[in-house]
Amino acid sequence: MTLVTKLAPSILAADYANFASELKRIEETGVDYVHIDLMDGQFVPNISFGADVVASMRKHSKLVFDCHLMVVNPERYIDALAQAGADIMTIHTESTPHIHGALQKIRAAGMKAGVVINPGTPLTALEPVLDLVDQVLIMTVNPGFGGQAFIPSTLTKVQDLVTLRQERGLAFDIEVDGGIDDTTIKLAQQAGANVFVAGSYLFKGDLAANVARLTEVLNA
Ligand code: DX5
Ligand code: ZN
């Protein structure tokens, strides 16, 4: 099984008043993914934006839209996000009692399905749905805000997930999100992740140079 390494700049760290130009700037660095965080002020304290904004972004970008929903009952937004042009919809096991059905609906709506767990949630929470997903996101910070410190204990879950994937003969991507910089990205890669979200690290200073730096570390 060959998994492709992807860097996913998080638009949460970009300029909210200029999404069109920020998307262009991300695209020009040569990455394929943009990570889009939807927050409702309930599942997490912060509020970002919803599916209408994603639809507006779609008009300005051909990047893969990797949508991470930090909202209560995310199944309410499956149709809206599919229509908005989202490519991947990743939902938290902690956010709905209907994670199994919701993941099936995401695929039925034509998107790739992702499941995500918080740092305090054990891997067992997603074991029953692993065969329904294209991507598993292991949060490496508590969700809600950019700029937090990476939590090293989450790496054990990445390692255990690699083992589980092999045992089950599955092929989903493993993504990490939170506190990723030019040191922690290597730790996450060594643990077995292949999709790396980065927000504040990339958008502080020169975006292109920061993407190049993370790519260099990943290729080293
Ligand atoms: C946090 C979000 C992340 C955030 C990461 O809840 O899910 O995607 O943008 O930001 P950094 O890379 O700054 O930790
Ligand atoms: Zn995220």
PDB file of C-alpha atoms and ligand atoms in Angstrom:
ATOM      1  CA  MET A   1       0.000   0.000   0.000  1.00  0.00           C
ATOM      2  CA  THR A   2       1.448   3.358  -1.026  1.00  0.00           C
ATOM      3  CA  LEU A   3       0.078   6.367   0.777  1.00  0.00           C
ATOM      4  CA  VAL A   4       0.764   9.776  -0.682  1.00  0.00           C
ATOM      5  CA  THR A   5       2.211  12.411   1.608  1.00  0.00           C
ATOM      6  CA  LYS A   6       0.126  15.597   1.673  1.00  0.00           C
ATOM      7  CA  LEU A   7       0.558  18.954   3.318  1.00  0.00           C
ATOM      8  CA  ALA A   8      -2.734  20.691   4.132  1.00  0.00           C
ATOM      9  CA  PRO A   9      -2.397  24.393   5.010  1.00  0.00           C
ATOM     10  CA  SER A  10      -5.181  25.392   7.406  1.00  0.00           C
ATOM     11  CA  ILE A  11      -7.142  28.395   6.197  1.00  0.00           C
ATOM     12  CA  LEU A  12      -8.039  29.079   9.842  1.00  0.00           C
ATOM     13  CA  ALA A  13      -4.673  30.821  10.119  1.00  0.00           C
ATOM     14  CA  ALA A  14      -5.166  32.905   6.955  1.00  0.00           C
ATOM     15  CA  ASP A  15      -6.675  36.362   6.489  1.00  0.00           C
ATOM     16  CA  TYR A  16     -10.469  35.924   6.823  1.00  0.00           C
ATOM     17  CA  ALA A  17     -11.153  39.105   4.884  1.00  0.00           C
ATOM     18  CA  ASN A  18      -9.300  37.822   1.841  1.00  0.00           C
ATOM     19  CA  PHE A  19     -10.101  34.146   1.327  1.00  0.00           C
ATOM     20  CA  ALA A  20      -9.887  34.370  -2.481  1.00  0.00           C
ATOM     21  CA  SER A  21      -6.347  35.718  -2.493  1.00  0.00           C
ATOM     22  CA  GLU A  22      -5.331  33.450   0.402  1.00  0.00           C
ATOM     23  CA  LEU A  23      -6.517  30.381  -1.547  1.00  0.00           C
ATOM     24  CA  LYS A  24      -4.525  31.555  -4.555  1.00  0.00           C
ATOM     25  CA  ARG A  25      -1.459  32.026  -2.375  1.00  0.00           C
ATOM     26  CA  ILE A  26      -1.850  28.491  -0.997  1.00  0.00           C
ATOM     27  CA  GLU A  27      -2.310  27.061  -4.499  1.00  0.00           C
ATOM     28  CA  GLU A  28       0.837  28.793  -5.724  1.00  0.00           C
ATOM     29  CA  THR A  29       2.957  26.938  -3.162  1.00  0.00           C
ATOM     30  CA  GLY A  30       2.194  23.709  -5.051  1.00  0.00           C
ATOM     31  CA  VAL A  31       0.228  21.885  -2.326  1.00  0.00           C
ATOM     32  CA  ASP A  32      -2.918  19.954  -3.309  1.00  0.00           C
ATOM     33  CA  TYR A  33      -4.968  20.309  -0.142  1.00  0.00           C
ATOM     34  CA  VAL A  34      -6.441  23.158   1.850  1.00  0.00           C
ATOM     35  CA  HIS A  35      -7.732  22.298   5.329  1.00  0.00           C
ATOM     36  CA  ILE A  36     -10.977  24.103   6.165  1.00  0.00           C
ATOM     37  CA  ASP A  37     -12.145  24.228   9.811  1.00  0.00           C
ATOM     38  CA  LEU A  38     -15.865  24.684  10.436  1.00  0.00           C
ATOM     39  CA  MET A  39     -16.687  25.566  14.068  1.00  0.00           C
ATOM     40  CA  ASP A  40     -20.087  26.243  15.623  1.00  0.00           C
ATOM     41  CA  GLY A  41     -19.330  27.729  19.041  1.00  0.00           C
ATOM     42  CA  GLN A  42     -20.912  24.636  20.638  1.00  0.00           C
ATOM     43  CA  PHE A  43     -18.710  21.633  19.974  1.00  0.00           C
ATOM     44  CA  VAL A  44     -15.785  24.019  20.381  1.00  0.00           C
ATOM     45  CA  PRO A  45     -15.912  27.515  21.888  1.00  0.00           C
ATOM     46  CA  ASN A  46     -14.816  29.224  18.694  1.00  0.00           C
ATOM     47  CA  ILE A  47     -17.000  30.138  15.695  1.00  0.00           C
ATOM     48  CA  SER A  48     -15.494  30.153  12.212  1.00  0.00           C
ATOM     49  CA  PHE A  49     -17.879  29.803   9.248  1.00  0.00           C
ATOM     50  CA  GLY A  50     -20.283  27.413   7.556  1.00  0.00           C
ATOM     51  CA  ALA A  51     -21.047  25.750   4.238  1.00  0.00           C
ATOM     52  CA  ASP A  52     -21.995  28.987   2.438  1.00  0.00           C
ATOM     53  CA  VAL A  53     -18.495  30.320   2.923  1.00  0.00           C
ATOM     54  CA  VAL A  54     -17.063  27.032   1.662  1.00  0.00           C
ATOM     55  CA  ALA A  55     -19.251  27.411  -1.457  1.00  0.00           C
ATOM     56  CA  SER A  56     -17.840  30.897  -2.005  1.00  0.00           C
ATOM     57  CA  MET A  57     -14.298  29.613  -1.574  1.00  0.00           C
ATOM     58  CA  ARG A  58     -14.949  26.905  -4.166  1.00  0.00           C
ATOM     59  CA  LYS A  59     -15.410  29.583  -6.853  1.00  0.00           C
ATOM     60  CA  HIS A  60     -11.819  30.682  -6.292  1.00  0.00           C
ATOM     61  CA  SER A  61      -9.938  27.417  -5.949  1.00  0.00           C
ATOM     62  CA  LYS A  62      -9.402  23.968  -7.412  1.00  0.00           C
ATOM     63  CA  LEU A  63      -7.559  22.695  -4.317  1.00  0.00           C
ATOM     64  CA  VAL A  64      -8.835  19.595  -2.540  1.00  0.00           C
ATOM     65  CA  PHE A  65     -11.146  20.976   0.170  1.00  0.00           C
ATOM     66  CA  ASP A  66     -10.358  18.983   3.318  1.00  0.00           C
ATOM     67  CA  CYS A  67     -13.222  20.028   5.618  1.00  0.00           C
ATOM     68  CA  HIS A  68     -12.935  19.394   9.360  1.00  0.00           C
ATOM     69  CA  LEU A  69     -16.236  19.861  11.163  1.00  0.00           C
ATOM     70  CA  MET A  70     -16.068  20.917  14.791  1.00  0.00           C
ATOM     71  CA  VAL A  71     -19.828  21.191  15.158  1.00  0.00           C
ATOM     72  CA  VAL A  72     -22.562  19.384  17.062  1.00  0.00           C
ATOM     73  CA  ASN A  73     -24.447  16.864  14.886  1.00  0.00           C
ATOM     74  CA  PRO A  74     -22.404  17.426  11.725  1.00  0.00           C
ATOM     75  CA  GLU A  75     -24.747  15.152   9.761  1.00  0.00           C
ATOM     76  CA  ARG A  76     -26.974  18.242   9.426  1.00  0.00           C
ATOM     77  CA  TYR A  77     -24.464  19.733   6.992  1.00  0.00           C
ATOM     78  CA  ILE A  78     -23.675  16.782   4.708  1.00  0.00           C
ATOM     79  CA  ASP A  79     -25.855  17.885   1.799  1.00  0.00           C
ATOM     80  CA  ALA A  80     -24.899  21.547   2.110  1.00  0.00           C
ATOM     81  CA  LEU A  81     -21.194  20.755   2.135  1.00  0.00           C
ATOM     82  CA  ALA A  82     -21.461  18.357  -0.799  1.00  0.00           C
ATOM     83  CA  GLN A  83     -23.242  21.078  -2.759  1.00  0.00           C
ATOM     84  CA  ALA A  84     -20.638  23.606  -1.659  1.00  0.00           C
ATOM     85  CA  GLY A  85     -17.973  21.513  -3.374  1.00  0.00           C
ATOM     86  CA  ALA A  86     -16.229  19.953  -0.370  1.00  0.00           C
ATOM     87  CA  ASP A  87     -14.067  16.960  -1.281  1.00  0.00           C
ATOM     88  CA  ILE A  88     -13.428  15.422   2.136  1.00  0.00           C
ATOM     89  CA  MET A  89     -15.778  15.799   5.116  1.00  0.00           C
ATOM     90  CA  THR A  90     -14.243  14.776   8.433  1.00  0.00           C
ATOM     91  CA  ILE A  91     -16.445  14.475  11.514  1.00  0.00           C
ATOM     92  CA  HIS A  92     -15.761  13.867  15.217  1.00  0.00           C
ATOM     93  CA  THR A  93     -16.887  10.669  16.955  1.00  0.00           C
ATOM     94  CA  GLU A  94     -17.618  12.926  19.953  1.00  0.00           C
ATOM     95  CA  SER A  95     -20.008  15.147  17.983  1.00  0.00           C
ATOM     96  CA  THR A  96     -22.824  12.730  17.141  1.00  0.00           C
ATOM     97  CA  PRO A  97     -24.427   9.542  18.467  1.00  0.00           C
ATOM     98  CA  HIS A  98     -24.827   8.505  14.803  1.00  0.00           C
ATOM     99  CA  ILE A  99     -21.229   8.407  13.594  1.00  0.00           C
ATOM    100  CA  HIS A 100     -21.711   5.182  11.594  1.00  0.00           C
ATOM    101  CA  GLY A 101     -24.755   6.404   9.687  1.00  0.00           C
ATOM    102  CA  ALA A 102     -23.283   9.858   9.183  1.00  0.00           C
ATOM    103  CA  LEU A 103     -20.125   8.472   7.571  1.00  0.00           C
ATOM    104  CA  GLN A 104     -22.220   6.353   5.216  1.00  0.00           C
ATOM    105  CA  LYS A 105     -24.209   9.448   4.265  1.00  0.00           C
ATOM    106  CA  ILE A 106     -21.056  11.448   3.549  1.00  0.00           C
ATOM    107  CA  ARG A 107     -19.940   8.860   0.997  1.00  0.00           C
ATOM    108  CA  ALA A 108     -23.438   8.576  -0.438  1.00  0.00           C
ATOM    109  CA  ALA A 109     -23.355  12.356  -0.963  1.00  0.00           C
ATOM    110  CA  GLY A 110     -20.244  11.936  -3.126  1.00  0.00           C
ATOM    111  CA  MET A 111     -17.561  13.110  -0.701  1.00  0.00           C
ATOM    112  CA  LYS A 112     -14.689  11.240   0.878  1.00  0.00           C
ATOM    113  CA  ALA A 113     -15.463  10.448   4.506  1.00  0.00           C
ATOM    114  CA  GLY A 114     -13.155  11.199   7.394  1.00  0.00           C
ATOM    115  CA  VAL A 115     -13.452  10.467  11.092  1.00  0.00           C
ATOM    116  CA  VAL A 116     -11.602  12.358  13.829  1.00  0.00           C
ATOM    117  CA  ILE A 117     -10.928  11.920  17.544  1.00  0.00           C
ATOM    118  CA  ASN A 118      -9.863  14.436  20.181  1.00  0.00           C
ATOM    119  CA  PRO A 119      -6.679  13.917  22.223  1.00  0.00           C
ATOM    120  CA  GLY A 120      -8.760  12.578  25.135  1.00  0.00           C
ATOM    121  CA  THR A 121     -10.655  10.022  23.061  1.00  0.00           C
ATOM    122  CA  PRO A 122      -9.267   6.483  22.697  1.00  0.00           C
ATOM    123  CA  LEU A 123      -8.812   4.757  19.334  1.00  0.00           C
ATOM    124  CA  THR A 124     -11.503   2.233  20.281  1.00  0.00           C
ATOM    125  CA  ALA A 125     -14.070   4.969  19.559  1.00  0.00           C
ATOM    126  CA  LEU A 126     -13.388   4.734  15.850  1.00  0.00           C
ATOM    127  CA  GLU A 127     -12.626   1.027  15.462  1.00  0.00           C
ATOM    128  CA  PRO A 128     -16.214   0.154  14.427  1.00  0.00           C
ATOM    129  CA  VAL A 129     -16.195   2.662  11.545  1.00  0.00           C
ATOM    130  CA  LEU A 130     -12.709   2.230  10.080  1.00  0.00           C
ATOM    131  CA  ASP A 131     -14.035   0.407   7.029  1.00  0.00           C
ATOM    132  CA  LEU A 132     -16.289   3.372   6.203  1.00  0.00           C
ATOM    133  CA  VAL A 133     -13.603   6.047   5.918  1.00  0.00           C
ATOM    134  CA  ASP A 134     -11.029   7.375   3.491  1.00  0.00           C
ATOM    135  CA  GLN A 135      -9.177   9.314   6.167  1.00  0.00           C
ATOM    136  CA  VAL A 136      -8.687   9.205   9.936  1.00  0.00           C
ATOM    137  CA  LEU A 137      -7.679  12.415  11.654  1.00  0.00           C
ATOM    138  CA  ILE A 138      -5.882  12.152  14.972  1.00  0.00           C
ATOM    139  CA  MET A 139      -6.099  15.551  16.698  1.00  0.00           C
ATOM    140  CA  THR A 140      -2.709  16.522  18.077  1.00  0.00           C
ATOM    141  CA  VAL A 141      -4.193  19.463  20.029  1.00  0.00           C
ATOM    142  CA  ASN A 142      -7.602  20.001  21.587  1.00  0.00           C
ATOM    143  CA  PRO A 143      -9.697  21.431  18.764  1.00  0.00           C
ATOM    144  CA  GLY A 144     -11.011  24.971  18.548  1.00  0.00           C
ATOM    145  CA  PHE A 145      -8.044  27.248  18.066  1.00  0.00           C
ATOM    146  CA  GLY A 146      -4.871  27.511  16.051  1.00  0.00           C
ATOM    147  CA  GLY A 147      -1.481  28.146  17.586  1.00  0.00           C
ATOM    148  CA  GLN A 148      -1.592  25.555  20.398  1.00  0.00           C
ATOM    149  CA  ALA A 149       1.224  23.268  21.489  1.00  0.00           C
ATOM    150  CA  PHE A 150       1.452  19.764  19.988  1.00  0.00           C
ATOM    151  CA  ILE A 151       0.475  16.977  22.440  1.00  0.00           C
ATOM    152  CA  PRO A 152       3.130  14.218  22.120  1.00  0.00           C
ATOM    153  CA  SER A 153       1.000  11.466  23.723  1.00  0.00           C
ATOM    154  CA  THR A 154      -1.276  11.517  20.648  1.00  0.00           C
ATOM    155  CA  LEU A 155       1.511   9.891  18.615  1.00  0.00           C
ATOM    156  CA  THR A 156       0.883   6.538  20.291  1.00  0.00           C
ATOM    157  CA  LYS A 157      -2.585   6.589  18.762  1.00  0.00           C
ATOM    158  CA  VAL A 158      -1.106   7.207  15.309  1.00  0.00           C
ATOM    159  CA  GLN A 159       1.218   4.227  15.770  1.00  0.00           C
ATOM    160  CA  ASP A 160      -1.580   1.973  17.034  1.00  0.00           C
ATOM    161  CA  LEU A 161      -3.791   3.064  14.138  1.00  0.00           C
ATOM    162  CA  VAL A 162      -1.120   2.023  11.626  1.00  0.00           C
ATOM    163  CA  THR A 163      -1.127  -1.439  13.211  1.00  0.00           C
ATOM    164  CA  LEU A 164      -4.913  -1.611  13.150  1.00  0.00           C
ATOM    165  CA  ARG A 165      -5.014  -0.536   9.496  1.00  0.00           C
ATOM    166  CA  GLN A 166      -2.571  -3.268   8.580  1.00  0.00           C
ATOM    167  CA  GLU A 167      -4.441  -5.927  10.564  1.00  0.00           C
ATOM    168  CA  ARG A 168      -7.697  -5.012   8.868  1.00  0.00           C
ATOM    169  CA  GLY A 169      -6.197  -4.681   5.372  1.00  0.00           C
ATOM    170  CA  LEU A 170      -7.538  -1.123   5.021  1.00  0.00           C
ATOM    171  CA  ALA A 171      -6.028   1.826   3.137  1.00  0.00           C
ATOM    172  CA  PHE A 172      -7.209   5.084   4.717  1.00  0.00           C
ATOM    173  CA  ASP A 173      -4.968   8.123   5.066  1.00  0.00           C
ATOM    174  CA  ILE A 174      -3.841   9.151   8.545  1.00  0.00           C
ATOM    175  CA  GLU A 175      -3.956  12.903   9.122  1.00  0.00           C
ATOM    176  CA  VAL A 176      -2.667  14.931  12.052  1.00  0.00           C
ATOM    177  CA  ASP A 177      -3.856  18.418  12.985  1.00  0.00           C
ATOM    178  CA  GLY A 178      -2.590  20.868  15.583  1.00  0.00           C
ATOM    179  CA  GLY A 179       0.790  22.207  16.603  1.00  0.00           C
ATOM    180  CA  ILE A 180       2.514  20.953  13.455  1.00  0.00           C
ATOM    181  CA  ASP A 181       5.856  22.643  12.796  1.00  0.00           C
ATOM    182  CA  ASP A 182       9.217  21.629  11.349  1.00  0.00           C
ATOM    183  CA  THR A 183       9.964  19.431  14.398  1.00  0.00           C
ATOM    184  CA  THR A 184       6.604  17.856  15.221  1.00  0.00           C
ATOM    185  CA  ILE A 185       5.840  17.040  11.562  1.00  0.00           C
ATOM    186  CA  LYS A 186       8.735  14.597  11.533  1.00  0.00           C
ATOM    187  CA  LEU A 187       7.548  12.922  14.753  1.00  0.00           C
ATOM    188  CA  ALA A 188       4.069  12.521  13.261  1.00  0.00           C
ATOM    189  CA  GLN A 189       5.503  11.150  10.017  1.00  0.00           C
ATOM    190  CA  GLN A 190       7.672   8.675  11.904  1.00  0.00           C
ATOM    191  CA  ALA A 191       4.602   7.555  13.854  1.00  0.00           C
ATOM    192  CA  GLY A 192       2.854   6.821  10.550  1.00  0.00           C
ATOM    193  CA  ALA A 193       0.813   9.876   9.531  1.00  0.00           C
ATOM    194  CA  ASN A 194       0.801  10.886   5.853  1.00  0.00           C
ATOM    195  CA  VAL A 195      -1.449  13.995   5.771  1.00  0.00           C
ATOM    196  CA  PHE A 196      -0.235  16.992   7.760  1.00  0.00           C
ATOM    197  CA  VAL A 197      -2.357  20.020   8.626  1.00  0.00           C
ATOM    198  CA  ALA A 198      -0.450  23.156   9.529  1.00  0.00           C
ATOM    199  CA  GLY A 199      -1.865  26.573  10.322  1.00  0.00           C
ATOM    200  CA  SER A 200       0.091  29.068  12.380  1.00  0.00           C
ATOM    201  CA  TYR A 201       3.500  27.631  11.404  1.00  0.00           C
ATOM    202  CA  LEU A 202       2.823  28.139   7.702  1.00  0.00           C
ATOM    203  CA  PHE A 203       1.114  31.521   7.805  1.00  0.00           C
ATOM    204  CA  LYS A 204       3.650  33.223  10.071  1.00  0.00           C
ATOM    205  CA  GLY A 205       6.021  34.985   7.674  1.00  0.00           C
ATOM    206  CA  ASP A 206       6.622  33.665   4.157  1.00  0.00           C
ATOM    207  CA  LEU A 207       4.045  30.965   3.292  1.00  0.00           C
ATOM    208  CA  ALA A 208       5.949  29.567   0.299  1.00  0.00           C
ATOM    209  CA  ALA A 209       9.203  29.343   2.259  1.00  0.00           C
ATOM    210  CA  ASN A 210       7.429  27.650   5.174  1.00  0.00           C
ATOM    211  CA  VAL A 211       5.778  25.099   2.864  1.00  0.00           C
ATOM    212  CA  ALA A 212       9.199  24.432   1.338  1.00  0.00           C
ATOM    213  CA  ARG A 213      10.690  23.948   4.802  1.00  0.00           C
ATOM    214  CA  LEU A 214       8.050  21.416   5.884  1.00  0.00           C
ATOM    215  CA  THR A 215       8.385  19.604   2.541  1.00  0.00           C
ATOM    216  CA  GLU A 216      12.148  19.434   3.039  1.00  0.00           C
ATOM    217  CA  VAL A 217      11.705  17.945   6.520  1.00  0.00           C
ATOM    218  CA  LEU A 218       9.174  15.406   5.210  1.00  0.00           C
ATOM    219  CA  ASN A 219      11.545  14.365   2.416  1.00  0.00           C
ATOM    220  CA  ALA A 220      14.634  14.172   4.643  1.00  0.00           C
TER     221      ALA A 220
HETATM  222  C1  DX5 B   1      -7.742  23.472  15.446  1.00  0.00           C
HETATM  223  C2  DX5 B   1      -7.904  23.248  13.978  1.00  0.00           C
HETATM  224  C3  DX5 B   1      -6.645  23.259  13.207  1.00  0.00           C
HETATM  225  C4  DX5 B   1      -5.856  24.535  13.289  1.00  0.00           C
HETATM  226  C5  DX5 B   1      -4.427  24.113  13.425  1.00  0.00           C
HETATM  227  O1  DX5 B   1      -8.888  23.178  16.089  1.00  0.00           O
HETATM  228  O2  DX5 B   1      -8.555  22.024  13.725  1.00  0.00           O
HETATM  229  O3  DX5 B   1      -6.855  22.883  11.850  1.00  0.00           O
HETATM  230  O4  DX5 B   1      -5.967  25.375  12.177  1.00  0.00           O
HETATM  231  O5  DX5 B   1      -3.664  25.219  13.682  1.00  0.00           O
HETATM  232  P1  DX5 B   1      -2.160  25.135  14.164  1.00  0.00           P
HETATM  233  O6  DX5 B   1      -1.385  24.477  13.046  1.00  0.00           O
HETATM  234  O7  DX5 B   1      -1.798  26.552  14.371  1.00  0.00           O
HETATM  235  O8  DX5 B   1      -2.134  24.321  15.405  1.00  0.00           O
HETATM  236 ZN    ZN B   2      -8.632  21.220  11.666  1.00  0.00          ZN
END
